[in-house]
C-alpha positions as CSV (number, residue, x, y, z in Angstrom):
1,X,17.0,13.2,7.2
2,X,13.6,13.6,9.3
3,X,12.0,10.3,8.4
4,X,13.6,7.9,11.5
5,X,12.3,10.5,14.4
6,X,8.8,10.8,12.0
7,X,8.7,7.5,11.9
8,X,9.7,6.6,15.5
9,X,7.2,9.4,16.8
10,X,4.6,7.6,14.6
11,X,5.7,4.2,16.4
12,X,4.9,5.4,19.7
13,X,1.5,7.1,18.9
14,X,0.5,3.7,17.1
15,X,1.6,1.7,20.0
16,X,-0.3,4.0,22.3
17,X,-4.1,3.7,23.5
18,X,-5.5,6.6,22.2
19,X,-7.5,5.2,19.0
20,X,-7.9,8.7,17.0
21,X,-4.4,9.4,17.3
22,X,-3.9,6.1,16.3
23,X,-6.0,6.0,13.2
24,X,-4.5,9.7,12.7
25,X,-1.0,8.3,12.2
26,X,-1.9,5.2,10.5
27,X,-3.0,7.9,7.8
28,X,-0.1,9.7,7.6
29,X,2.0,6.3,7.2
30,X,-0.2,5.1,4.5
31,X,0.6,8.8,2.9
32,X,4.0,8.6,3.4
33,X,4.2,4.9,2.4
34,X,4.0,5.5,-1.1
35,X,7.7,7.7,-0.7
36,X,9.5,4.4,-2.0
37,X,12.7,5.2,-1.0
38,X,11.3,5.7,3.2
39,X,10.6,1.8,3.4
40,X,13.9,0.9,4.8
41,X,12.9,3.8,6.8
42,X,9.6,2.7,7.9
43,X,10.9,-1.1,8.4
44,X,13.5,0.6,10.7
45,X,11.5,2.1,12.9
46,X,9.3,-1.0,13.9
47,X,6.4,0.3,12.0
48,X,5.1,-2.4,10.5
49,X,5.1,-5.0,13.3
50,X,3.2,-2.1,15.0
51,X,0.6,-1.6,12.2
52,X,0.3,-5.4,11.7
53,X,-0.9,-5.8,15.4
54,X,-3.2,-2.9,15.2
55,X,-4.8,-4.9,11.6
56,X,-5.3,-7.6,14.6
57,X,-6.9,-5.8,17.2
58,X,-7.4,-2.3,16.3
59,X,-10.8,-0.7,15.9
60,X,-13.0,-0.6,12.4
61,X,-11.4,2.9,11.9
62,X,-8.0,2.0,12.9
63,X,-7.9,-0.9,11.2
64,X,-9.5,0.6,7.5
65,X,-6.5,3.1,7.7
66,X,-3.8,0.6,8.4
67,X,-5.3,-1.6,5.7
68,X,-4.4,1.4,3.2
69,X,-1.0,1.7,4.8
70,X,-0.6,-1.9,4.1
71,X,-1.9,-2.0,0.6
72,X,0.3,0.8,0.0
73,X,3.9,-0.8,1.4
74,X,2.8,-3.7,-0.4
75,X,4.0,-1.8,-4.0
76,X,7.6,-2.1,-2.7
77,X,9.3,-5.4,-2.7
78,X,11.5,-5.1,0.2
79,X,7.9,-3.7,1.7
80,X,6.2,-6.8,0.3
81,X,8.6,-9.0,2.2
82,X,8.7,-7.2,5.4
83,X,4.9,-7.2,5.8
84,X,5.4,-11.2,4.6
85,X,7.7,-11.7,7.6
86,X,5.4,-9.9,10.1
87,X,2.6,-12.8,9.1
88,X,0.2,-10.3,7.6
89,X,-0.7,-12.4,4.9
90,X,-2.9,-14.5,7.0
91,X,-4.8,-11.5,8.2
92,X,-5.3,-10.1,5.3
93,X,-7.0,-13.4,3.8
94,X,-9.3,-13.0,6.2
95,X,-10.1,-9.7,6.2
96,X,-11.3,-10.5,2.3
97,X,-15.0,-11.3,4.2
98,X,-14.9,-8.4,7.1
99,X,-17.9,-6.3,6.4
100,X,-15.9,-3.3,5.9
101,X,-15.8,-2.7,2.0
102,X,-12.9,-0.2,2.2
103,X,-11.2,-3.0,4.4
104,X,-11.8,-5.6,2.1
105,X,-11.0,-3.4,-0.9
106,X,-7.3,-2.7,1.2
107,X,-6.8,-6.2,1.7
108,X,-7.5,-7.5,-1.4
109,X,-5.0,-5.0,-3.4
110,X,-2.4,-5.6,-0.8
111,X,-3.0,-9.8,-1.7
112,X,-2.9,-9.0,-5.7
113,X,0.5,-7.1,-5.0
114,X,1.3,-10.3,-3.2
115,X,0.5,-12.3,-5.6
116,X,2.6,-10.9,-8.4
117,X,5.8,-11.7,-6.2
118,X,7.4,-14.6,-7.6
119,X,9.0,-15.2,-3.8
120,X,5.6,-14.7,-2.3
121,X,2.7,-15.7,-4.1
122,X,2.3,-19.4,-3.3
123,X,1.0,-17.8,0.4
124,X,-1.6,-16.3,-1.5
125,X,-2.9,-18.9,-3.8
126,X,-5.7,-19.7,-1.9
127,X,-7.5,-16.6,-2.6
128,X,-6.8,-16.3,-6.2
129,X,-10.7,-17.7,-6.7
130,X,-12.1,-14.9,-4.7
131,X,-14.3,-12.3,-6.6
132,X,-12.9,-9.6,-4.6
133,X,-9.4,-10.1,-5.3
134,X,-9.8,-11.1,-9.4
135,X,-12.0,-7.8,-9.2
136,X,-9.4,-6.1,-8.0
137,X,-6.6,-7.5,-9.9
138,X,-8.5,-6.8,-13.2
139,X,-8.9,-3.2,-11.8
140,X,-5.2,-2.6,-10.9
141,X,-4.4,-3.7,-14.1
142,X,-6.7,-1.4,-16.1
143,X,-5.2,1.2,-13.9
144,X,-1.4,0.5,-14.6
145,X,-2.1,0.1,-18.1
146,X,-3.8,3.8,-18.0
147,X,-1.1,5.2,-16.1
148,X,1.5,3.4,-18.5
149,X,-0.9,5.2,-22.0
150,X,-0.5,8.4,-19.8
151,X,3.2,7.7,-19.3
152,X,3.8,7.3,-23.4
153,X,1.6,10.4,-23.7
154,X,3.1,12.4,-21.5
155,X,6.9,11.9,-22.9
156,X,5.6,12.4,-26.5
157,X,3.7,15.4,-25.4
158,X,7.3,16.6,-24.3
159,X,9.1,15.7,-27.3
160,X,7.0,17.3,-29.4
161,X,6.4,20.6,-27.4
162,X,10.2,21.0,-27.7
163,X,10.4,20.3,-31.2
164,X,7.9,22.8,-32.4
165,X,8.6,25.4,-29.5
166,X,10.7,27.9,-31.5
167,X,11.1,29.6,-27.7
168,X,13.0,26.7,-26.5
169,X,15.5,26.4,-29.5
C-alpha cells in the first residue's frame, strides 16, 4: 500500500538536479524492481520514462545505476514492454560500446531479456552477433539453469527432511 507515494517520491528525486540523490534512488528502484508484483506500480508512477531519460543524459554514475534498474524490469513482461514503449531499446544498443563495463554488462542483459520476447525481439536482432550480448546470454543461461538444479534440490531436500524427520510426523 506504500509503493505509489515510494515510487512517486522516487519520481521527483529522479527528475530533480541533484545527481547523488539521483543515482541514490535509481538504486533503490533497481532494488525494488525485482518485487515483480510493484511493476504496474512502478509503470504508474512515471518511473520509467523518468529513468529512460536519465540512461540519455544522466551522468556515468547515474546512468550505471539506472542500467541495473533497467536490466532488472526487463525480467517482467509487462516491464519488458513498457521500457519497449519508452524507446529504450535503442539506447541500450548503443550503450553495448560505452566504456563503462558495468554499463555495458546492464545493457547487454537487459537486450538478452529482450530478446527472448517473442513480441519484442525482432528490435533486438541486430545485436544478437555482439560478443557482449552472446556472452551474456550464455551466462544468464548457466545461471537459470543453476538456480533451476538449486530449485529441484531444494524441494527434494524438503521432501525428504519431512519424510525421515520423526519430529515432524
Amino acid at each position: 500500500e506504500n509503493a505509489a507515494p515510494i515510487f512517486q517520491h522516487l519520481v521527483r528525486i529522479l527528475r530533480g538536479s541533484n545527481d547523488e540523490a539521483k543515482a541514490a534512488a535509481a538504486d533503490i528502484t533497481w532494488h525494488l524492481a525485482s518485487y515483480k508484483q510493484l511493476v504496474a506500480v512502478v509503470q504508474d508512477s512515471g518511473a520509467i520514462p523518468a529513468l529512460v531519460e536519465l540512461l540519455r543524459s544522466g551522468n556515468g554514475d547515474v546512468k550505471e545505476k539506472v542500467s541495473g534498474a533497467i536490466a532488472q524490469f526487463s525480467y517482467n513482461k509487462s516491464g519488458r514492454v513498457a521500457l519497449a514503449d519508452s524507446g529504450v531499446i535503442p539506447l541500450l544498443i548503443q550503450m553495448l560500446e560505452d566504456e563503462s563495463q558495468e554499463l555495458r554488462e546492464n545493457a547487454a542483459e537487459a537486450l538478452v531479456n529482450f530478446s527472448e520476447d517473442p513480441s519484442l525481439g525482432d528490435r533486438v536482432s541486430c545485436v544478437l552477433d555482439s560478443p557482449l550480448f552472446q556472452d551474456t546470454q550464455d551466462r544468464l543461461m548457466q545461471i537459470r539453469a543453476s538456480d533451476a538444479r538449486l530449485d529441484s534440490s531444494l524441494r527434494l531436500l524438503s521432501i525428504e527432511h519431512l519424510t525421515l524427520d520423526p519430529s515432524l510426523s
